[in-house]
JSON list of C-alpha atoms in Angstrom, two decimals:
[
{"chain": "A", "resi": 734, "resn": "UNK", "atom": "CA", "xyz": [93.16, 116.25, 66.75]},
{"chain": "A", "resi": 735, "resn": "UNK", "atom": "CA", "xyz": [96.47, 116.86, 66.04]},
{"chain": "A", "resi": 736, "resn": "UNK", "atom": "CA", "xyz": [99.83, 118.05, 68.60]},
{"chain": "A", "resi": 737, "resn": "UNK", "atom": "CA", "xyz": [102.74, 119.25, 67.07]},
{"chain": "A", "resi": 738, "resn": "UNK", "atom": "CA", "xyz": [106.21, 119.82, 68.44]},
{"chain": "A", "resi": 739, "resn": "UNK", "atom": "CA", "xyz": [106.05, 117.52, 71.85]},
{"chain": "A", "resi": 740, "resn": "UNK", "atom": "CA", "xyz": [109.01, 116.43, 72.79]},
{"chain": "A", "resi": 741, "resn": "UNK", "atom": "CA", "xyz": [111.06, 112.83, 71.54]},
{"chain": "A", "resi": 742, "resn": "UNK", "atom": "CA", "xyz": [111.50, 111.95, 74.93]},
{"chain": "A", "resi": 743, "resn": "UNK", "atom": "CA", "xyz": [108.28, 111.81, 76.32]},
{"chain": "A", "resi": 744, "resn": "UNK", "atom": "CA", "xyz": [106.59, 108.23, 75.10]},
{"chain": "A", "resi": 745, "resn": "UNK", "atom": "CA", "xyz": [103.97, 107.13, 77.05]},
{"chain": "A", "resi": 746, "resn": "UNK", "atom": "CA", "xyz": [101.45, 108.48, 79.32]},
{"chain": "A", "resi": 747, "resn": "UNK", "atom": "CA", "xyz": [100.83, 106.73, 82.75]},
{"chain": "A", "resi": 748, "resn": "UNK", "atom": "CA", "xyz": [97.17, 107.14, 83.87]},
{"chain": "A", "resi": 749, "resn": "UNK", "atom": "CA", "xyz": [95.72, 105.81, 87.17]},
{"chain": "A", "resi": 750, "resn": "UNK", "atom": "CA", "xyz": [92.73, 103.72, 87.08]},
{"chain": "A", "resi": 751, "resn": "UNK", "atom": "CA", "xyz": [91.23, 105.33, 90.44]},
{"chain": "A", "resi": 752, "resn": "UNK", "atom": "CA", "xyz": [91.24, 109.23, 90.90]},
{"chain": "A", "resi": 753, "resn": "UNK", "atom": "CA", "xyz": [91.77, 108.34, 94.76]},
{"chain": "A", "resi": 754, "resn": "UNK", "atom": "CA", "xyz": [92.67, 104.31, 95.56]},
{"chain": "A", "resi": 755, "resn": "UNK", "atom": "CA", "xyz": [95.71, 102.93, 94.52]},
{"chain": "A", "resi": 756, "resn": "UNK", "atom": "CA", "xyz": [94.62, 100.61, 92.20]},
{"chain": "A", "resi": 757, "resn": "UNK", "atom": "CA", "xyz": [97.00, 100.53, 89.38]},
{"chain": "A", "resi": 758, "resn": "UNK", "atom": "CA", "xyz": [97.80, 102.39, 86.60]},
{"chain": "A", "resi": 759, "resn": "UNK", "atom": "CA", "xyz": [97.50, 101.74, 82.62]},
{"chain": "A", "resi": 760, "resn": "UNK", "atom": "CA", "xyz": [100.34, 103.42, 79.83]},
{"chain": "A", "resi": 761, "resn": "UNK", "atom": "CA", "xyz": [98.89, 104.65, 76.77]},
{"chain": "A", "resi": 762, "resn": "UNK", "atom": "CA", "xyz": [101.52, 105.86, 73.82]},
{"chain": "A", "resi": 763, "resn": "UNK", "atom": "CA", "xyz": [102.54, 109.27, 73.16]},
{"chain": "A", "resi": 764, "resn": "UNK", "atom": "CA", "xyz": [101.59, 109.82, 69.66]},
{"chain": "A", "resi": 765, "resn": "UNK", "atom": "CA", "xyz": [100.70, 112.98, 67.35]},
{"chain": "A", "resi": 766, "resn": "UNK", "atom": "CA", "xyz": [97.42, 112.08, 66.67]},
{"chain": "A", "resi": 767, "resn": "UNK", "atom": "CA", "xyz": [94.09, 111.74, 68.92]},
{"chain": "A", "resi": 768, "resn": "UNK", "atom": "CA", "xyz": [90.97, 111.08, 69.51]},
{"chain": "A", "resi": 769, "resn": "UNK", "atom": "CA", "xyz": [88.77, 113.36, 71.45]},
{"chain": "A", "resi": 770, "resn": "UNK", "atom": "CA", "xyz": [85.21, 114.69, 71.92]},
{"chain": "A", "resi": 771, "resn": "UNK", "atom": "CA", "xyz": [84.01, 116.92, 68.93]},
{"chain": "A", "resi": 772, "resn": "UNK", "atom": "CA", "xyz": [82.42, 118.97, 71.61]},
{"chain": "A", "resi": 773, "resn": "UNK", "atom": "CA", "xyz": [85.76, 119.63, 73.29]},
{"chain": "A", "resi": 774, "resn": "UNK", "atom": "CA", "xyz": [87.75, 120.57, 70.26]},
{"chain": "A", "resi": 775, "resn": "UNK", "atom": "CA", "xyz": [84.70, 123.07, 68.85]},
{"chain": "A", "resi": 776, "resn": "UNK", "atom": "CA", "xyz": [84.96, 124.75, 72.83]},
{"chain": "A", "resi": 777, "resn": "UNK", "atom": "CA", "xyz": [88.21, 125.51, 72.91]},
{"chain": "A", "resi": 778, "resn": "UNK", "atom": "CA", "xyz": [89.24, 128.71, 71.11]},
{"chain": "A", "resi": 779, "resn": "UNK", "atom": "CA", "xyz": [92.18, 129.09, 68.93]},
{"chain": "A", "resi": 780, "resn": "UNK", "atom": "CA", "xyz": [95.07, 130.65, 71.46]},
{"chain": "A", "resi": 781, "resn": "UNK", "atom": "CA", "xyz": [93.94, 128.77, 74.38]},
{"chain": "A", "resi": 782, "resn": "UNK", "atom": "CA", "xyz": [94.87, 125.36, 76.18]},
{"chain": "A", "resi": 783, "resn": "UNK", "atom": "CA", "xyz": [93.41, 122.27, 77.00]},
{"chain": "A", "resi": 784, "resn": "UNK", "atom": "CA", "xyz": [94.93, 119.77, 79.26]},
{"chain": "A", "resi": 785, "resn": "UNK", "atom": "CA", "xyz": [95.13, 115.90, 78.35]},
{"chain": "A", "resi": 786, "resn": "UNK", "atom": "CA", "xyz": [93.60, 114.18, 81.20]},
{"chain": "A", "resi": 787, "resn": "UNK", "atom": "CA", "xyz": [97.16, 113.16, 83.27]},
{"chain": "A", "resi": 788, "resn": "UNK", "atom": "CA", "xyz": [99.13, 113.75, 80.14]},
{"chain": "A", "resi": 789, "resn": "UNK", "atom": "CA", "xyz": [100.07, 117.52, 78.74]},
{"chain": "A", "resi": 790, "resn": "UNK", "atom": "CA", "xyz": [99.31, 120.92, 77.70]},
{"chain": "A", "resi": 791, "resn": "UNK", "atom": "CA", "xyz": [98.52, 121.61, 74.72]},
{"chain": "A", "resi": 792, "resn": "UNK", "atom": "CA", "xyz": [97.55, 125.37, 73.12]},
{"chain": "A", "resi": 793, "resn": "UNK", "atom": "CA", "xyz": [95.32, 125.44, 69.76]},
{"chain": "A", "resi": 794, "resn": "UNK", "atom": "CA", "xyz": [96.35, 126.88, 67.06]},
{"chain": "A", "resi": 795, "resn": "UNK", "atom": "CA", "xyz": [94.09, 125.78, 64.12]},
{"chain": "A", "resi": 796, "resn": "UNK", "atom": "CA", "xyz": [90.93, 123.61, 64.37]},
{"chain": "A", "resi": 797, "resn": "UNK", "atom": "CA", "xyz": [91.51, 120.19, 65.13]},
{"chain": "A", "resi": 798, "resn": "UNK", "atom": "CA", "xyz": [95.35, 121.37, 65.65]},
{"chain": "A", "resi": 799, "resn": "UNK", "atom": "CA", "xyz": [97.26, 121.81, 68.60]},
{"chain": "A", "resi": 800, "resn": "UNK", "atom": "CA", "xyz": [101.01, 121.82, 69.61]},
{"chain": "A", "resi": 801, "resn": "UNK", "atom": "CA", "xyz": [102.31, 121.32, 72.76]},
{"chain": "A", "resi": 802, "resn": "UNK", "atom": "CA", "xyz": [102.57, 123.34, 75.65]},
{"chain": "A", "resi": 803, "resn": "UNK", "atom": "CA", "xyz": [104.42, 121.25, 78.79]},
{"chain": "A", "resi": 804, "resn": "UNK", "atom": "CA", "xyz": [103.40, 118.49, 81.02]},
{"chain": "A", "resi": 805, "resn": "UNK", "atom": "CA", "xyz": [102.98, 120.06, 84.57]},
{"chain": "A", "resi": 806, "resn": "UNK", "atom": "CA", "xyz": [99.27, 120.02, 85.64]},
{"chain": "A", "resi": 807, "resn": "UNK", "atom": "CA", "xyz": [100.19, 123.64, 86.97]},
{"chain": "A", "resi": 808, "resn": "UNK", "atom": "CA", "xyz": [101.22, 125.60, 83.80]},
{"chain": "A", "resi": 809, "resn": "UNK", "atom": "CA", "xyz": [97.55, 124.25, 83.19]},
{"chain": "A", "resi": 810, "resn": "UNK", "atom": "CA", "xyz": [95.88, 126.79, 85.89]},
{"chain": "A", "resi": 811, "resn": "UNK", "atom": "CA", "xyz": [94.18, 128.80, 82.87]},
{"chain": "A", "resi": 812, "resn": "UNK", "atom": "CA", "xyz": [93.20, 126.65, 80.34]},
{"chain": "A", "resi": 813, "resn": "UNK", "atom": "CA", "xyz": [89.40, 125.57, 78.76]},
{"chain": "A", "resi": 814, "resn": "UNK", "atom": "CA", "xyz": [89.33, 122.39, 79.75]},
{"chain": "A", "resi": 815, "resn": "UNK", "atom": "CA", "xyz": [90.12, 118.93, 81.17]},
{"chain": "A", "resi": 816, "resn": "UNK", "atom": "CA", "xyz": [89.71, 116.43, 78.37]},
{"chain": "A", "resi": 817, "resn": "UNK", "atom": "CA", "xyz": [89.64, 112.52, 77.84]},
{"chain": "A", "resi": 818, "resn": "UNK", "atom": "CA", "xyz": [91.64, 111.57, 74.92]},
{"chain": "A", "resi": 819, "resn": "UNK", "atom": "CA", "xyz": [92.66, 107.78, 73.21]},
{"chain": "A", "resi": 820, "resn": "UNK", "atom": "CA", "xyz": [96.18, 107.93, 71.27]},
{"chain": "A", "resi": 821, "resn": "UNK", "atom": "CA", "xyz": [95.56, 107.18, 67.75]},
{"chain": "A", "resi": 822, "resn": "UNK", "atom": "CA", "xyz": [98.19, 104.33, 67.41]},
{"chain": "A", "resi": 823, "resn": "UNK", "atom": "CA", "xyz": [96.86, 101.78, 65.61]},
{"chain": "A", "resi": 824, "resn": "UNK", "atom": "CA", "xyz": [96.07, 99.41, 68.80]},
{"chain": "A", "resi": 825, "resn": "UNK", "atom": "CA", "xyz": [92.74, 101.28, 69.97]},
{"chain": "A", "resi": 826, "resn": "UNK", "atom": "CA", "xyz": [90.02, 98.94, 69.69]},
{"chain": "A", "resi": 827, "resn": "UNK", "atom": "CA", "xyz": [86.46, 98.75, 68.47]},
{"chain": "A", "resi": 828, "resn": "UNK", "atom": "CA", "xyz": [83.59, 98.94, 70.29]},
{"chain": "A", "resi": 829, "resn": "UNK", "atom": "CA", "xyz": [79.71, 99.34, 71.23]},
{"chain": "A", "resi": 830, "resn": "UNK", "atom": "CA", "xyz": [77.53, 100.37, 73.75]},
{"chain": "A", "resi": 831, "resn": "UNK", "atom": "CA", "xyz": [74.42, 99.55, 73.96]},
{"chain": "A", "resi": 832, "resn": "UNK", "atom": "CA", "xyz": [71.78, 101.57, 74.99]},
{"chain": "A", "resi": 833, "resn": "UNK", "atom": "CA", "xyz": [68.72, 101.67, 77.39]},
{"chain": "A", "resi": 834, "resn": "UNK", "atom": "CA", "xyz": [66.93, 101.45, 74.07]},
{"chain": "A", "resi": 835, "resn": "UNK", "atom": "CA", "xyz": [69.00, 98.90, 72.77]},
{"chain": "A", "resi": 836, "resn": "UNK", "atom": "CA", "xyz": [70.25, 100.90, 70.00]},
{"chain": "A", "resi": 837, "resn": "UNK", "atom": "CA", "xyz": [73.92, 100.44, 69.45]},
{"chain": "A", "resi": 838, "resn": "UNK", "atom": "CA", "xyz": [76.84, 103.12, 69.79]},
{"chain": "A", "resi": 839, "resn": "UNK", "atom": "CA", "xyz": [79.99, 103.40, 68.53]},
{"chain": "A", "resi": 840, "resn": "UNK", "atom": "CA", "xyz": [82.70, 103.58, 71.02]},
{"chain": "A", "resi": 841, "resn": "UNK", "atom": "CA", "xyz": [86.53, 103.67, 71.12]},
{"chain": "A", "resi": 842, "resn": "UNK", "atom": "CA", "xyz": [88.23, 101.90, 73.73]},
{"chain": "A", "resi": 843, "resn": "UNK", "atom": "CA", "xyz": [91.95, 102.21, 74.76]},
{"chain": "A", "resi": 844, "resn": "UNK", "atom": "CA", "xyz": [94.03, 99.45, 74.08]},
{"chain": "A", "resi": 845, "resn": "UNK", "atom": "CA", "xyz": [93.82, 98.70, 77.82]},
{"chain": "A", "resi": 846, "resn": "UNK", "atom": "CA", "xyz": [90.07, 97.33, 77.13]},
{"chain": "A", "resi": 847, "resn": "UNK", "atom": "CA", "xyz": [91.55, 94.16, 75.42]},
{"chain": "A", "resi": 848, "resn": "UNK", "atom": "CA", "xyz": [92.22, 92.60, 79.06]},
{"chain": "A", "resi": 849, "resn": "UNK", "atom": "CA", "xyz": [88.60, 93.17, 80.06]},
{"chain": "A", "resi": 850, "resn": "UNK", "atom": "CA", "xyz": [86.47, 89.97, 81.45]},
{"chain": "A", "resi": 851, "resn": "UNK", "atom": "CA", "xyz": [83.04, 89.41, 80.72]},
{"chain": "A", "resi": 852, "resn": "UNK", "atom": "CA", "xyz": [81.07, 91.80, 83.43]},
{"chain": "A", "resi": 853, "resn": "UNK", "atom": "CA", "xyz": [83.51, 94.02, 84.43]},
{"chain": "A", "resi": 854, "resn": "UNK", "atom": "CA", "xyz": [81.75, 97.54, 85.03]},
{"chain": "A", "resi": 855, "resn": "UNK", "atom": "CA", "xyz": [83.81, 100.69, 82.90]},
{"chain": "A", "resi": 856, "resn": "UNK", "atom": "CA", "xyz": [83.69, 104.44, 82.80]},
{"chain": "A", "resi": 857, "resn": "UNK", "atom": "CA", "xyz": [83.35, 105.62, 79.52]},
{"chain": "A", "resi": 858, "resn": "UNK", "atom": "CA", "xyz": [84.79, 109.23, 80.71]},
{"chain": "A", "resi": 859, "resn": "UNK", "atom": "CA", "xyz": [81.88, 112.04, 81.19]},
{"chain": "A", "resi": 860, "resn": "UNK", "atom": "CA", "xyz": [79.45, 109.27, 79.54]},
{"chain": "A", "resi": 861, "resn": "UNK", "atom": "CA", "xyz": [78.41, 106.68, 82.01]},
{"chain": "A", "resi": 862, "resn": "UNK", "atom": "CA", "xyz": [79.44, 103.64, 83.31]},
{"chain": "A", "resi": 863, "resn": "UNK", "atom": "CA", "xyz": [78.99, 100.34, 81.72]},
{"chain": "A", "resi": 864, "resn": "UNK", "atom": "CA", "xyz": [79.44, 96.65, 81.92]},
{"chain": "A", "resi": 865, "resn": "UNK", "atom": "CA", "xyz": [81.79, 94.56, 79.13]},
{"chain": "A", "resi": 866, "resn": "UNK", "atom": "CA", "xyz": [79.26, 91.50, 77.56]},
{"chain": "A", "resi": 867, "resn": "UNK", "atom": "CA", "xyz": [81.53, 90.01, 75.48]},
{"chain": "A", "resi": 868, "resn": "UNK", "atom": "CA", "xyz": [83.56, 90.47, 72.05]},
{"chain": "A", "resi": 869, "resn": "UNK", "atom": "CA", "xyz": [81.86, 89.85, 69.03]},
{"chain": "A", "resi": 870, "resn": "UNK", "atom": "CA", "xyz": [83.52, 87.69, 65.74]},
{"chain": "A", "resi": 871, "resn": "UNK", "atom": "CA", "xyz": [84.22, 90.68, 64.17]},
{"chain": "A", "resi": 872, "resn": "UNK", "atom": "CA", "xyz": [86.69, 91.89, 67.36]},
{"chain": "A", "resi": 873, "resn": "UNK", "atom": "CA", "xyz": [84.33, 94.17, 68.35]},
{"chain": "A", "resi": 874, "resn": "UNK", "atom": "CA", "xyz": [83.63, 94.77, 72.07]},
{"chain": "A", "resi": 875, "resn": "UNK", "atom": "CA", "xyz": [80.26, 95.12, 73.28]},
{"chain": "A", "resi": 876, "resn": "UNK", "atom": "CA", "xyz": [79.16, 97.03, 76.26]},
{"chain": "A", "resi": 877, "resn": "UNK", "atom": "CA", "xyz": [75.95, 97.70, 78.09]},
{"chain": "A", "resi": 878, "resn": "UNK", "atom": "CA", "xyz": [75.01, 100.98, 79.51]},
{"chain": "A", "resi": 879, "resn": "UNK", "atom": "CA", "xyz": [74.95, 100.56, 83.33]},
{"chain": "A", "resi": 880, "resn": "UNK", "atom": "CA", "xyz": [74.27, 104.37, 84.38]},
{"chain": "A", "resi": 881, "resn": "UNK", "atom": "CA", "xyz": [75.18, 107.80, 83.88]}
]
């Protein structure tokens, strides 16, 4: 998708890694561009807002377009929907899960996923969790599905 009209100042986003423990946060980039779940974009009605997970507002206005809205989680109260989201900035990274069936899956991966070690567990958000295996020649970073 794309969001129009946010603000210069606002640069990065500061998510936590833990909903409840204090275990850190990660910054992703403010951009204009991102990606998000197909399924999300197609649910949200023209006129109506979705909320970047920790981030902003936004209110569509076209498919697969957006502009923003504000930041507070509260101007949020009546909007369709809490979405994940990676900033299309050139440093997302390339991925794949693989599968109970040991078919592969595409999957993006925020920049963040670059620090990972061999057997750390993830949350690939409303997906499932999974462990990182290793990165492959290519770059690519290979995952396997843990659990839903």
């Amino acid at each position: 998708i794309t969001v129009d009209k946010i603000p210069s100042h606002f640069t990065q986003f500061s998510l936590s890694y833990h909903p409840h423990d204090a275990k850190g946060d990660r910054k992703l980039p403010v951009t204009s561009s991102y990606y998000v779940e197909k399924a999300d974009d197609d649910a949200c009605k023209v006129g109506s807002m979705l909320r970047l997970m920790d981030g902003m507002n936004i209110k569509k206005i076209a498919p697969q377009t957006y502009v923003f809205d504000s930041f507070d989680y509260g101007s949020y109260r009546d909007g369709s929907g809490l979405i994940h989201y990676v900033p299309i900035s050139g440093d997302q990274l390339k991925g794949v899960m693989v599968c109970e069936d040991t078919s592969e899956q595409p999957v993006i991966v925020e920049q963040s996923g670059s620090y990972l070690k061999p057997g750390e567990i993830v949350q690939f958000e409303r997906h499932c969790f999974a462990r990182f295996d290793h990165i492959r020649e290519d770059g690519t970073l290979v995952f396997w599905f843990a659990h839903n």
